[in-house]
């Protein structure tokens, strides 16, 4: 950097020498140049994924420390240490080493708590990041694969969390393992074999802690690291999406260069994330295993729940009625099918997660859209998607609440039986109501946008003309405001070719097309289309002369129109749609 | 042999044998079972009993009946013992404020002398568990490690792993035990108030009860890890992870993402 100055300092010369040494041997200069100039768009919600990345780094750092002291063994020992309530108690070495880590190793408890808080934040930030990606439509072509990579990362983070909190071998984690055992056993026919395979014999056995240790410190983090690398590589390859706004198109990225702006912002944000997690680890107790005591299959304490990201599974199990749901298949010596576990613990989460993973593909199919998208949607402009995502979140949220039903009962003085029944009904009604309400809110917001574009802001000023006529003065939107509200496509349901051609011959593939059309109608039947230039024109012509006589709308509109040629790649993003309001979406399919 | 076999077939033999077996069981039980009678009120003076009876007539008889034998809806107090009265009145549960899923603790309505008098009166109606001595409930004499393992297998399923409380069916609940006095904890174990089962001296010996008290004495004074978040387990941890953790982190993200100009 400072090599061009007349008298470089010693430090600068040393840095330049090192950089040159590296560049000559690795050619790193090209990569640094490329990356340093890479442009990223600026928005706080693009930092949510970074929270996940940084909390994962925090997990790796604190996790390495923990492995130095944790003993993954189920050998029975007698604990002797500073915690009076467990002195002399028989327990596994895993639990004893966790206590030693907590009470005797310097900084051990802090590291344990940082690790556990970081784990909760890790999954929470993945979910939040995923919500941002979902509701803004960032998963659309070309990013569908990266959505799947992210989805697998979510599942892996659940696996990492679960295998981790089972390691200390306390009563609570043992309860969790017992539920896992039950869930595995509920899988028809192969369940009991799978359980023996996982636990190395009858539950709990002596193998599960060492096995979980390998999964937790080697297998899952290795996979997560590899997939994070792929995830970030794809972000660089696709370039980052950006929010709509004037000047932003599918062909550009508006933002700041990586160096120095984002190096500083992202680097600084790492320290903020680490700092907040460390602060939580230092001040807030988490997973106090000494409260739960060493695992023994018989006791289960009140308030036995998993970490929050597994709570939906607990809730699902708590909601399912038990009676009359078990039967035996395959004769007298057949296999028990336990629907009271299979449905809530395997089928319900399976369906919810599949919907999440496959949604981008279903939407692309229903939209008939093969174009690349680098400009994000405003959630209101895709009412079906926004409503569907909210409904899915509501389903998870209700399950999470159902998993906490005992705490809701004690803290709000309610009957746990009533709460459970309310949640049973809400699990079916809640997502549906959320869908309907969210969709209506989206459509209403779109109508408000139309209203604003056509009539401008209300100023609250009433003018009386000499003739006695009153008008309310509306202040027209400026070009940026208007562009934000009209830039999106009007997505319409797919049109399909008729069932028979002109000679009355049945067209192959018609039934498939008809299904696709039905799904497409479900997505896009109810819609509010953005204002077209013609509508804007007529709104101003009609009474515009009176209403907006104080503004200069016609002039502005003319400018917008002039700035954008009618070609498809709008160079400035300034109003090609306004000039040529053809219905573009789905065109390629319809003309096929 | 034949004669013996014939006599054994007497038709009344099973009945006689059954009666003998019942008699034997009863006798054995009487000898081996822990007697609660030996814990009868030790030093109840006649004055106390008299004062207690007056208080009872004024405050309790409406529900429990003028002679404490109970009414259709409310239990008889004959034989519940002084420990039961000391617990129920000493924690403010009695006299009950209202009907509900469960009688709740509230500010105590009587002073110690009055409670002792009431206890003496109820104890005079029939033998029952008495108020434990100071030594029986001294946490310093108990072993908290034994107490925790007993608590885990006998109490934690309702009261939570460290006695923070938990939910029962139909709006009933197991209360938090952190501010319950050792005496009241002991009395609750021997009398089994409301939904709680009785843990008599055969289930938990007096020493074991004291161990549990010693364990409970260590709870509720914060956690080595910092703020204990109510000691409610992963749900409260998850809530705070979202509220504090994600709240601060998203706040910081908005701050960083804000345009510098």
JSON list of N, CA, C and O in Angstrom, two decimals, chain A residues 44 85 87 113 117 128 265 269 283 285-287 290-293 299-302 305-306 308 410 415-417, chain B residues 145 148 152 156-158 162 166-168 170-171 223 225-227 232-235 237 240 242 246 249 253-254 256:
[
{"chain": "A", "resi": 44, "resn": "UNK", "atom": "N", "xyz": [-28.45, -4.76, 6.94]},
{"chain": "A", "resi": 44, "resn": "UNK", "atom": "CA", "xyz": [-28.18, -5.47, 8.20]},
{"chain": "A", "resi": 44, "resn": "UNK", "atom": "C", "xyz": [-28.59, -6.93, 8.13]},
{"chain": "A", "resi": 44, "resn": "UNK", "atom": "O", "xyz": [-27.96, -7.79, 8.73]},
{"chain": "A", "resi": 85, "resn": "UNK", "atom": "N", "xyz": [-22.98, -31.60, 46.89]},
{"chain": "A", "resi": 85, "resn": "UNK", "atom": "CA", "xyz": [-24.18, -32.41, 46.66]},
{"chain": "A", "resi": 85, "resn": "UNK", "atom": "C", "xyz": [-23.90, -33.62, 45.79]},
{"chain": "A", "resi": 85, "resn": "UNK", "atom": "O", "xyz": [-24.80, -34.44, 45.56]},
{"chain": "A", "resi": 87, "resn": "UNK", "atom": "N", "xyz": [-20.65, -35.27, 46.16]},
{"chain": "A", "resi": 87, "resn": "UNK", "atom": "CA", "xyz": [-19.44, -35.87, 46.69]},
{"chain": "A", "resi": 87, "resn": "UNK", "atom": "C", "xyz": [-19.68, -37.34, 47.04]},
{"chain": "A", "resi": 87, "resn": "UNK", "atom": "O", "xyz": [-20.61, -37.67, 47.77]},
{"chain": "A", "resi": 113, "resn": "UNK", "atom": "N", "xyz": [-19.87, -22.91, 29.31]},
{"chain": "A", "resi": 113, "resn": "UNK", "atom": "CA", "xyz": [-21.06, -22.07, 29.12]},
{"chain": "A", "resi": 113, "resn": "UNK", "atom": "C", "xyz": [-20.98, -21.30, 27.81]},
{"chain": "A", "resi": 113, "resn": "UNK", "atom": "O", "xyz": [-21.99, -21.15, 27.11]},
{"chain": "A", "resi": 117, "resn": "UNK", "atom": "N", "xyz": [-23.89, -21.69, 25.05]},
{"chain": "A", "resi": 117, "resn": "UNK", "atom": "CA", "xyz": [-24.61, -20.51, 24.54]},
{"chain": "A", "resi": 117, "resn": "UNK", "atom": "C", "xyz": [-24.35, -20.34, 23.06]},
{"chain": "A", "resi": 117, "resn": "UNK", "atom": "O", "xyz": [-25.26, -20.00, 22.28]},
{"chain": "A", "resi": 128, "resn": "UNK", "atom": "N", "xyz": [-32.74, -17.76, 11.76]},
{"chain": "A", "resi": 128, "resn": "UNK", "atom": "CA", "xyz": [-33.05, -16.37, 11.40]},
{"chain": "A", "resi": 128, "resn": "UNK", "atom": "C", "xyz": [-32.57, -16.05, 9.99]},
{"chain": "A", "resi": 128, "resn": "UNK", "atom": "O", "xyz": [-33.27, -15.42, 9.20]},
{"chain": "A", "resi": 265, "resn": "UNK", "atom": "N", "xyz": [-16.16, -4.22, 8.65]},
{"chain": "A", "resi": 265, "resn": "UNK", "atom": "CA", "xyz": [-17.47, -4.49, 9.24]},
{"chain": "A", "resi": 265, "resn": "UNK", "atom": "C", "xyz": [-17.58, -5.94, 9.71]},
{"chain": "A", "resi": 265, "resn": "UNK", "atom": "O", "xyz": [-17.99, -6.22, 10.83]},
{"chain": "A", "resi": 269, "resn": "UNK", "atom": "N", "xyz": [-17.63, -7.38, 13.38]},
{"chain": "A", "resi": 269, "resn": "UNK", "atom": "CA", "xyz": [-18.82, -8.11, 13.83]},
{"chain": "A", "resi": 269, "resn": "UNK", "atom": "C", "xyz": [-18.44, -9.43, 14.48]},
{"chain": "A", "resi": 269, "resn": "UNK", "atom": "O", "xyz": [-19.13, -9.88, 15.41]},
{"chain": "A", "resi": 283, "resn": "UNK", "atom": "N", "xyz": [-22.02, -14.67, 32.51]},
{"chain": "A", "resi": 283, "resn": "UNK", "atom": "CA", "xyz": [-22.99, -14.17, 33.49]},
{"chain": "A", "resi": 283, "resn": "UNK", "atom": "C", "xyz": [-24.24, -15.04, 33.64]},
{"chain": "A", "resi": 283, "resn": "UNK", "atom": "O", "xyz": [-24.93, -14.94, 34.63]},
{"chain": "A", "resi": 285, "resn": "UNK", "atom": "N", "xyz": [-26.03, -18.76, 33.72]},
{"chain": "A", "resi": 285, "resn": "UNK", "atom": "CA", "xyz": [-25.80, -20.19, 33.88]},
{"chain": "A", "resi": 285, "resn": "UNK", "atom": "C", "xyz": [-26.53, -20.95, 32.77]},
{"chain": "A", "resi": 285, "resn": "UNK", "atom": "O", "xyz": [-27.66, -20.64, 32.43]},
{"chain": "A", "resi": 286, "resn": "UNK", "atom": "N", "xyz": [-25.85, -21.94, 32.19]},
{"chain": "A", "resi": 286, "resn": "UNK", "atom": "CA", "xyz": [-26.52, -22.77, 31.19]},
{"chain": "A", "resi": 286, "resn": "UNK", "atom": "C", "xyz": [-26.13, -24.23, 31.41]},
{"chain": "A", "resi": 286, "resn": "UNK", "atom": "O", "xyz": [-24.99, -24.53, 31.75]},
{"chain": "A", "resi": 287, "resn": "UNK", "atom": "N", "xyz": [-27.09, -25.10, 31.23]},
{"chain": "A", "resi": 287, "resn": "UNK", "atom": "CA", "xyz": [-26.93, -26.54, 31.45]},
{"chain": "A", "resi": 287, "resn": "UNK", "atom": "C", "xyz": [-26.14, -26.86, 32.71]},
{"chain": "A", "resi": 287, "resn": "UNK", "atom": "O", "xyz": [-25.07, -27.45, 32.65]},
{"chain": "A", "resi": 290, "resn": "UNK", "atom": "N", "xyz": [-24.70, -30.27, 37.31]},
{"chain": "A", "resi": 290, "resn": "UNK", "atom": "CA", "xyz": [-24.67, -30.69, 38.72]},
{"chain": "A", "resi": 290, "resn": "UNK", "atom": "C", "xyz": [-26.07, -30.65, 39.33]},
{"chain": "A", "resi": 290, "resn": "UNK", "atom": "O", "xyz": [-26.31, -31.30, 40.33]},
{"chain": "A", "resi": 291, "resn": "UNK", "atom": "N", "xyz": [-26.98, -29.87, 38.76]},
{"chain": "A", "resi": 291, "resn": "UNK", "atom": "CA", "xyz": [-28.36, -29.89, 39.25]},
{"chain": "A", "resi": 291, "resn": "UNK", "atom": "C", "xyz": [-29.05, -31.20, 38.89]},
{"chain": "A", "resi": 291, "resn": "UNK", "atom": "O", "xyz": [-29.89, -31.69, 39.63]},
{"chain": "A", "resi": 292, "resn": "UNK", "atom": "N", "xyz": [-28.74, -31.74, 37.74]},
{"chain": "A", "resi": 292, "resn": "UNK", "atom": "CA", "xyz": [-29.48, -32.89, 37.24]},
{"chain": "A", "resi": 292, "resn": "UNK", "atom": "C", "xyz": [-28.94, -34.20, 37.80]},
{"chain": "A", "resi": 292, "resn": "UNK", "atom": "O", "xyz": [-29.68, -35.16, 37.96]},
{"chain": "A", "resi": 293, "resn": "UNK", "atom": "N", "xyz": [-27.63, -34.24, 38.08]},
{"chain": "A", "resi": 293, "resn": "UNK", "atom": "CA", "xyz": [-27.04, -35.45, 38.62]},
{"chain": "A", "resi": 293, "resn": "UNK", "atom": "C", "xyz": [-26.71, -36.46, 37.54]},
{"chain": "A", "resi": 293, "resn": "UNK", "atom": "O", "xyz": [-27.08, -36.30, 36.38]},
{"chain": "A", "resi": 299, "resn": "UNK", "atom": "N", "xyz": [-35.10, -41.97, 36.97]},
{"chain": "A", "resi": 299, "resn": "UNK", "atom": "CA", "xyz": [-35.76, -40.69, 37.27]},
{"chain": "A", "resi": 299, "resn": "UNK", "atom": "C", "xyz": [-35.91, -39.76, 36.05]},
{"chain": "A", "resi": 299, "resn": "UNK", "atom": "O", "xyz": [-35.07, -39.75, 35.17]},
{"chain": "A", "resi": 300, "resn": "UNK", "atom": "N", "xyz": [-37.01, -39.04, 36.04]},
{"chain": "A", "resi": 300, "resn": "UNK", "atom": "CA", "xyz": [-37.23, -37.95, 35.10]},
{"chain": "A", "resi": 300, "resn": "UNK", "atom": "C", "xyz": [-37.73, -36.78, 35.93]},
{"chain": "A", "resi": 300, "resn": "UNK", "atom": "O", "xyz": [-38.69, -36.93, 36.68]},
{"chain": "A", "resi": 301, "resn": "UNK", "atom": "N", "xyz": [-37.08, -35.64, 35.83]},
{"chain": "A", "resi": 301, "resn": "UNK", "atom": "CA", "xyz": [-37.52, -34.53, 36.67]},
{"chain": "A", "resi": 301, "resn": "UNK", "atom": "C", "xyz": [-38.54, -33.68, 35.93]},
{"chain": "A", "resi": 301, "resn": "UNK", "atom": "O", "xyz": [-38.63, -33.73, 34.72]},
{"chain": "A", "resi": 302, "resn": "UNK", "atom": "N", "xyz": [-39.30, -32.90, 36.72]},
{"chain": "A", "resi": 302, "resn": "UNK", "atom": "CA", "xyz": [-40.24, -31.96, 36.10]},
{"chain": "A", "resi": 302, "resn": "UNK", "atom": "C", "xyz": [-39.43, -30.94, 35.32]},
{"chain": "A", "resi": 302, "resn": "UNK", "atom": "O", "xyz": [-38.32, -30.61, 35.68]},
{"chain": "A", "resi": 305, "resn": "UNK", "atom": "N", "xyz": [-36.77, -30.91, 29.41]},
{"chain": "A", "resi": 305, "resn": "UNK", "atom": "CA", "xyz": [-36.94, -30.54, 28.01]},
{"chain": "A", "resi": 305, "resn": "UNK", "atom": "C", "xyz": [-35.59, -30.50, 27.32]},
{"chain": "A", "resi": 305, "resn": "UNK", "atom": "O", "xyz": [-34.57, -30.35, 27.98]},
{"chain": "A", "resi": 306, "resn": "UNK", "atom": "N", "xyz": [-35.60, -30.63, 26.00]},
{"chain": "A", "resi": 306, "resn": "UNK", "atom": "CA", "xyz": [-34.33, -30.50, 25.28]},
{"chain": "A", "resi": 306, "resn": "UNK", "atom": "C", "xyz": [-34.01, -29.03, 25.02]},
{"chain": "A", "resi": 306, "resn": "UNK", "atom": "O", "xyz": [-34.83, -28.16, 25.32]},
{"chain": "A", "resi": 308, "resn": "UNK", "atom": "N", "xyz": [-33.63, -25.60, 22.90]},
{"chain": "A", "resi": 308, "resn": "UNK", "atom": "CA", "xyz": [-34.79, -25.02, 22.20]},
{"chain": "A", "resi": 308, "resn": "UNK", "atom": "C", "xyz": [-34.98, -25.58, 20.80]},
{"chain": "A", "resi": 308, "resn": "UNK", "atom": "O", "xyz": [-36.12, -25.73, 20.36]},
{"chain": "A", "resi": 410, "resn": "UNK", "atom": "N", "xyz": [-47.36, -23.58, 34.93]},
{"chain": "A", "resi": 410, "resn": "UNK", "atom": "CA", "xyz": [-46.99, -23.06, 36.26]},
{"chain": "A", "resi": 410, "resn": "UNK", "atom": "C", "xyz": [-46.85, -21.55, 36.25]},
{"chain": "A", "resi": 410, "resn": "UNK", "atom": "O", "xyz": [-47.22, -20.89, 37.21]},
{"chain": "A", "resi": 415, "resn": "UNK", "atom": "N", "xyz": [-54.27, -24.81, 33.53]},
{"chain": "A", "resi": 415, "resn": "UNK", "atom": "CA", "xyz": [-54.30, -26.27, 33.62]},
{"chain": "A", "resi": 415, "resn": "UNK", "atom": "C", "xyz": [-53.54, -26.86, 32.45]},
{"chain": "A", "resi": 415, "resn": "UNK", "atom": "O", "xyz": [-53.79, -26.53, 31.29]},
{"chain": "A", "resi": 416, "resn": "UNK", "atom": "N", "xyz": [-52.60, -27.74, 32.74]},
{"chain": "A", "resi": 416, "resn": "UNK", "atom": "CA", "xyz": [-51.77, -28.30, 31.68]},
{"chain": "A", "resi": 416, "resn": "UNK", "atom": "C", "xyz": [-52.62, -29.11, 30.70]},
{"chain": "A", "resi": 416, "resn": "UNK", "atom": "O", "xyz": [-52.33, -29.16, 29.51]},
{"chain": "A", "resi": 417, "resn": "UNK", "atom": "N", "xyz": [-53.70, -29.70, 31.20]},
{"chain": "A", "resi": 417, "resn": "UNK", "atom": "CA", "xyz": [-54.58, -30.47, 30.30]},
{"chain": "A", "resi": 417, "resn": "UNK", "atom": "C", "xyz": [-55.24, -29.56, 29.29]},
{"chain": "A", "resi": 417, "resn": "UNK", "atom": "O", "xyz": [-55.31, -29.88, 28.10]},
{"chain": "B", "resi": 145, "resn": "UNK", "atom": "N", "xyz": [-25.30, -34.98, 49.42]},
{"chain": "B", "resi": 145, "resn": "UNK", "atom": "CA", "xyz": [-25.11, -35.88, 48.27]},
{"chain": "B", "resi": 145, "resn": "UNK", "atom": "C", "xyz": [-26.15, -37.00, 48.29]},
{"chain": "B", "resi": 145, "resn": "UNK", "atom": "O", "xyz": [-26.78, -37.31, 47.28]},
{"chain": "B", "resi": 148, "resn": "UNK", "atom": "N", "xyz": [-29.47, -35.40, 47.40]},
{"chain": "B", "resi": 148, "resn": "UNK", "atom": "CA", "xyz": [-29.75, -35.16, 45.98]},
{"chain": "B", "resi": 148, "resn": "UNK", "atom": "C", "xyz": [-30.22, -36.43, 45.29]},
{"chain": "B", "resi": 148, "resn": "UNK", "atom": "O", "xyz": [-31.16, -36.41, 44.50]},
{"chain": "B", "resi": 152, "resn": "UNK", "atom": "N", "xyz": [-33.81, -36.87, 43.65]},
{"chain": "B", "resi": 152, "resn": "UNK", "atom": "CA", "xyz": [-33.93, -37.17, 42.23]},
{"chain": "B", "resi": 152, "resn": "UNK", "atom": "C", "xyz": [-34.92, -38.31, 41.99]},
{"chain": "B", "resi": 152, "resn": "UNK", "atom": "O", "xyz": [-35.70, -38.28, 41.06]},
{"chain": "B", "resi": 156, "resn": "UNK", "atom": "N", "xyz": [-38.07, -35.12, 42.39]},
{"chain": "B", "resi": 156, "resn": "UNK", "atom": "CA", "xyz": [-37.77, -34.25, 41.23]},
{"chain": "B", "resi": 156, "resn": "UNK", "atom": "C", "xyz": [-38.79, -34.35, 40.13]},
{"chain": "B", "resi": 156, "resn": "UNK", "atom": "O", "xyz": [-38.96, -33.41, 39.35]},
{"chain": "B", "resi": 157, "resn": "UNK", "atom": "N", "xyz": [-39.50, -35.48, 40.05]},
{"chain": "B", "resi": 157, "resn": "UNK", "atom": "CA", "xyz": [-40.46, -35.61, 38.94]},
{"chain": "B", "resi": 157, "resn": "UNK", "atom": "C", "xyz": [-41.60, -34.60, 39.04]},
{"chain": "B", "resi": 157, "resn": "UNK", "atom": "O", "xyz": [-42.24, -34.30, 38.04]},
{"chain": "B", "resi": 158, "resn": "UNK", "atom": "N", "xyz": [-41.87, -34.10, 40.24]},
{"chain": "B", "resi": 158, "resn": "UNK", "atom": "CA", "xyz": [-42.87, -33.04, 40.36]},
{"chain": "B", "resi": 158, "resn": "UNK", "atom": "C", "xyz": [-42.25, -31.69, 40.67]},
{"chain": "B", "resi": 158, "resn": "UNK", "atom": "O", "xyz": [-42.66, -30.67, 40.15]},
{"chain": "B", "resi": 162, "resn": "UNK", "atom": "N", "xyz": [-34.05, -29.37, 41.10]},
{"chain": "B", "resi": 162, "resn": "UNK", "atom": "CA", "xyz": [-33.52, -28.69, 42.28]},
{"chain": "B", "resi": 162, "resn": "UNK", "atom": "C", "xyz": [-34.62, -28.02, 43.10]},
{"chain": "B", "resi": 162, "resn": "UNK", "atom": "O", "xyz": [-34.37, -27.13, 43.89]},
{"chain": "B", "resi": 166, "resn": "UNK", "atom": "N", "xyz": [-42.97, -27.47, 39.64]},
{"chain": "B", "resi": 166, "resn": "UNK", "atom": "CA", "xyz": [-43.38, -28.01, 38.34]},
{"chain": "B", "resi": 166, "resn": "UNK", "atom": "C", "xyz": [-44.88, -28.15, 38.27]},
{"chain": "B", "resi": 166, "resn": "UNK", "atom": "O", "xyz": [-45.59, -27.96, 39.27]},
{"chain": "B", "resi": 167, "resn": "UNK", "atom": "N", "xyz": [-45.36, -28.49, 37.08]},
{"chain": "B", "resi": 167, "resn": "UNK", "atom": "CA", "xyz": [-46.81, -28.56, 36.85]},
{"chain": "B", "resi": 167, "resn": "UNK", "atom": "C", "xyz": [-47.34, -29.94, 37.17]},
{"chain": "B", "resi": 167, "resn": "UNK", "atom": "O", "xyz": [-46.67, -30.95, 36.96]},
{"chain": "B", "resi": 168, "resn": "UNK", "atom": "N", "xyz": [-48.58, -29.99, 37.70]},
{"chain": "B", "resi": 168, "resn": "UNK", "atom": "CA", "xyz": [-49.31, -31.25, 37.85]},
{"chain": "B", "resi": 168, "resn": "UNK", "atom": "C", "xyz": [-50.55, -31.14, 36.97]},
{"chain": "B", "resi": 168, "resn": "UNK", "atom": "O", "xyz": [-50.74, -30.14, 36.27]},
{"chain": "B", "resi": 170, "resn": "UNK", "atom": "N", "xyz": [-54.45, -30.65, 35.68]},
{"chain": "B", "resi": 170, "resn": "UNK", "atom": "CA", "xyz": [-55.63, -29.83, 35.93]},
{"chain": "B", "resi": 170, "resn": "UNK", "atom": "C", "xyz": [-55.36, -28.59, 36.77]},
{"chain": "B", "resi": 170, "resn": "UNK", "atom": "O", "xyz": [-56.13, -28.25, 37.66]},
{"chain": "B", "resi": 171, "resn": "UNK", "atom": "N", "xyz": [-54.26, -27.91, 36.48]},
{"chain": "B", "resi": 171, "resn": "UNK", "atom": "CA", "xyz": [-53.99, -26.66, 37.17]},
{"chain": "B", "resi": 171, "resn": "UNK", "atom": "C", "xyz": [-53.33, -26.80, 38.53]},
{"chain": "B", "resi": 171, "resn": "UNK", "atom": "O", "xyz": [-53.02, -25.81, 39.18]},
{"chain": "B", "resi": 223, "resn": "UNK", "atom": "N", "xyz": [-26.26, -19.74, 41.09]},
{"chain": "B", "resi": 223, "resn": "UNK", "atom": "CA", "xyz": [-25.58, -20.87, 40.48]},
{"chain": "B", "resi": 223, "resn": "UNK", "atom": "C", "xyz": [-24.11, -20.51, 40.29]},
{"chain": "B", "resi": 223, "resn": "UNK", "atom": "O", "xyz": [-23.79, -19.33, 40.11]},
{"chain": "B", "resi": 225, "resn": "UNK", "atom": "N", "xyz": [-22.56, -20.84, 37.81]},
{"chain": "B", "resi": 225, "resn": "UNK", "atom": "CA", "xyz": [-22.42, -20.36, 36.44]},
{"chain": "B", "resi": 225, "resn": "UNK", "atom": "C", "xyz": [-22.93, -18.95, 36.22]},
{"chain": "B", "resi": 225, "resn": "UNK", "atom": "O", "xyz": [-22.88, -18.45, 35.11]},
{"chain": "B", "resi": 226, "resn": "UNK", "atom": "N", "xyz": [-23.46, -18.30, 37.24]},
{"chain": "B", "resi": 226, "resn": "UNK", "atom": "CA", "xyz": [-24.00, -16.95, 37.06]},
{"chain": "B", "resi": 226, "resn": "UNK", "atom": "C", "xyz": [-25.47, -16.91, 37.39]},
{"chain": "B", "resi": 226, "resn": "UNK", "atom": "O", "xyz": [-25.94, -17.67, 38.25]},
{"chain": "B", "resi": 227, "resn": "UNK", "atom": "N", "xyz": [-26.22, -16.06, 36.68]},
{"chain": "B", "resi": 227, "resn": "UNK", "atom": "CA", "xyz": [-27.66, -15.96, 36.90]},
{"chain": "B", "resi": 227, "resn": "UNK", "atom": "C", "xyz": [-28.30, -17.31, 36.60]},
{"chain": "B", "resi": 227, "resn": "UNK", "atom": "O", "xyz": [-28.01, -17.90, 35.55]},
{"chain": "B", "resi": 232, "resn": "UNK", "atom": "N", "xyz": [-34.86, -23.52, 35.52]},
{"chain": "B", "resi": 232, "resn": "UNK", "atom": "CA", "xyz": [-35.98, -24.22, 34.89]},
{"chain": "B", "resi": 232, "resn": "UNK", "atom": "C", "xyz": [-35.55, -25.10, 33.74]},
{"chain": "B", "resi": 232, "resn": "UNK", "atom": "O", "xyz": [-36.38, -25.75, 33.12]},
{"chain": "B", "resi": 233, "resn": "UNK", "atom": "N", "xyz": [-34.26, -25.10, 33.42]},
{"chain": "B", "resi": 233, "resn": "UNK", "atom": "CA", "xyz": [-33.80, -25.98, 32.36]},
{"chain": "B", "resi": 233, "resn": "UNK", "atom": "C", "xyz": [-33.76, -25.30, 31.00]},
{"chain": "B", "resi": 233, "resn": "UNK", "atom": "O", "xyz": [-33.80, -24.08, 30.89]},
{"chain": "B", "resi": 234, "resn": "UNK", "atom": "N", "xyz": [-33.70, -26.12, 29.96]},
{"chain": "B", "resi": 234, "resn": "UNK", "atom": "CA", "xyz": [-33.40, -25.62, 28.61]},
{"chain": "B", "resi": 234, "resn": "UNK", "atom": "C", "xyz": [-34.44, -24.65, 28.04]},
{"chain": "B", "resi": 234, "resn": "UNK", "atom": "O", "xyz": [-34.10, -23.88, 27.15]},
{"chain": "B", "resi": 235, "resn": "UNK", "atom": "N", "xyz": [-35.69, -24.69, 28.52]},
{"chain": "B", "resi": 235, "resn": "UNK", "atom": "CA", "xyz": [-36.67, -23.77, 27.94]},
{"chain": "B", "resi": 235, "resn": "UNK", "atom": "C", "xyz": [-36.32, -22.33, 28.27]},
{"chain": "B", "resi": 235, "resn": "UNK", "atom": "O", "xyz": [-36.30, -21.46, 27.39]},
{"chain": "B", "resi": 237, "resn": "UNK", "atom": "N", "xyz": [-33.40, -21.28, 29.14]},
{"chain": "B", "resi": 237, "resn": "UNK", "atom": "CA", "xyz": [-32.12, -20.98, 28.47]},
{"chain": "B", "resi": 237, "resn": "UNK", "atom": "C", "xyz": [-32.36, -20.59, 27.01]},
{"chain": "B", "resi": 237, "resn": "UNK", "atom": "O", "xyz": [-31.79, -19.62, 26.51]},
{"chain": "B", "resi": 240, "resn": "UNK", "atom": "N", "xyz": [-33.87, -17.08, 26.76]},
{"chain": "B", "resi": 240, "resn": "UNK", "atom": "CA", "xyz": [-32.89, -16.02, 26.94]},
{"chain": "B", "resi": 240, "resn": "UNK", "atom": "C", "xyz": [-31.88, -15.97, 25.81]},
{"chain": "B", "resi": 240, "resn": "UNK", "atom": "O", "xyz": [-31.36, -14.90, 25.48]},
{"chain": "B", "resi": 242, "resn": "UNK", "atom": "N", "xyz": [-32.61, -16.40, 22.74]},
{"chain": "B", "resi": 242, "resn": "UNK", "atom": "CA", "xyz": [-33.26, -15.61, 21.70]},
{"chain": "B", "resi": 242, "resn": "UNK", "atom": "C", "xyz": [-33.38, -14.15, 22.12]},
{"chain": "B", "resi": 242, "resn": "UNK", "atom": "O", "xyz": [-33.06, -13.25, 21.35]},
{"chain": "B", "resi": 246, "resn": "UNK", "atom": "N", "xyz": [-29.84, -13.26, 20.60]},
{"chain": "B", "resi": 246, "resn": "UNK", "atom": "CA", "xyz": [-30.22, -12.83, 19.25]},
{"chain": "B", "resi": 246, "resn": "UNK", "atom": "C", "xyz": [-30.65, -11.37, 19.26]},
{"chain": "B", "resi": 246, "resn": "UNK", "atom": "O", "xyz": [-30.41, -10.64, 18.30]},
{"chain": "B", "resi": 249, "resn": "UNK", "atom": "N", "xyz": [-27.47, -9.38, 19.19]},
{"chain": "B", "resi": 249, "resn": "UNK", "atom": "CA", "xyz": [-26.73, -9.59, 17.94]},
{"chain": "B", "resi": 249, "resn": "UNK", "atom": "C", "xyz": [-27.42, -8.92, 16.76]},
{"chain": "B", "resi": 249, "resn": "UNK", "atom": "O", "xyz": [-26.77, -8.32, 15.90]},
{"chain": "B", "resi": 253, "resn": "UNK", "atom": "N", "xyz": [-26.16, -5.93, 14.44]},
{"chain": "B", "resi": 253, "resn": "UNK", "atom": "CA", "xyz": [-26.16, -6.03, 12.97]},
{"chain": "B", "resi": 253, "resn": "UNK", "atom": "C", "xyz": [-26.82, -4.80, 12.37]},
{"chain": "B", "resi": 253, "resn": "UNK", "atom": "O", "xyz": [-26.32, -4.25, 11.38]},
{"chain": "B", "resi": 254, "resn": "UNK", "atom": "N", "xyz": [-27.91, -4.34, 12.96]},
{"chain": "B", "resi": 254, "resn": "UNK", "atom": "CA", "xyz": [-28.58, -3.15, 12.44]},
{"chain": "B", "resi": 254, "resn": "UNK", "atom": "C", "xyz": [-27.65, -1.94, 12.55]},
{"chain": "B", "resi": 254, "resn": "UNK", "atom": "O", "xyz": [-27.54, -1.13, 11.64]},
{"chain": "B", "resi": 256, "resn": "UNK", "atom": "N", "xyz": [-24.34, -2.01, 12.59]},
{"chain": "B", "resi": 256, "resn": "UNK", "atom": "CA", "xyz": [-23.25, -2.11, 11.62]},
{"chain": "B", "resi": 256, "resn": "UNK", "atom": "C", "xyz": [-23.77, -1.86, 10.20]},
{"chain": "B", "resi": 256, "resn": "UNK", "atom": "O", "xyz": [-23.11, -1.24, 9.38]}
]
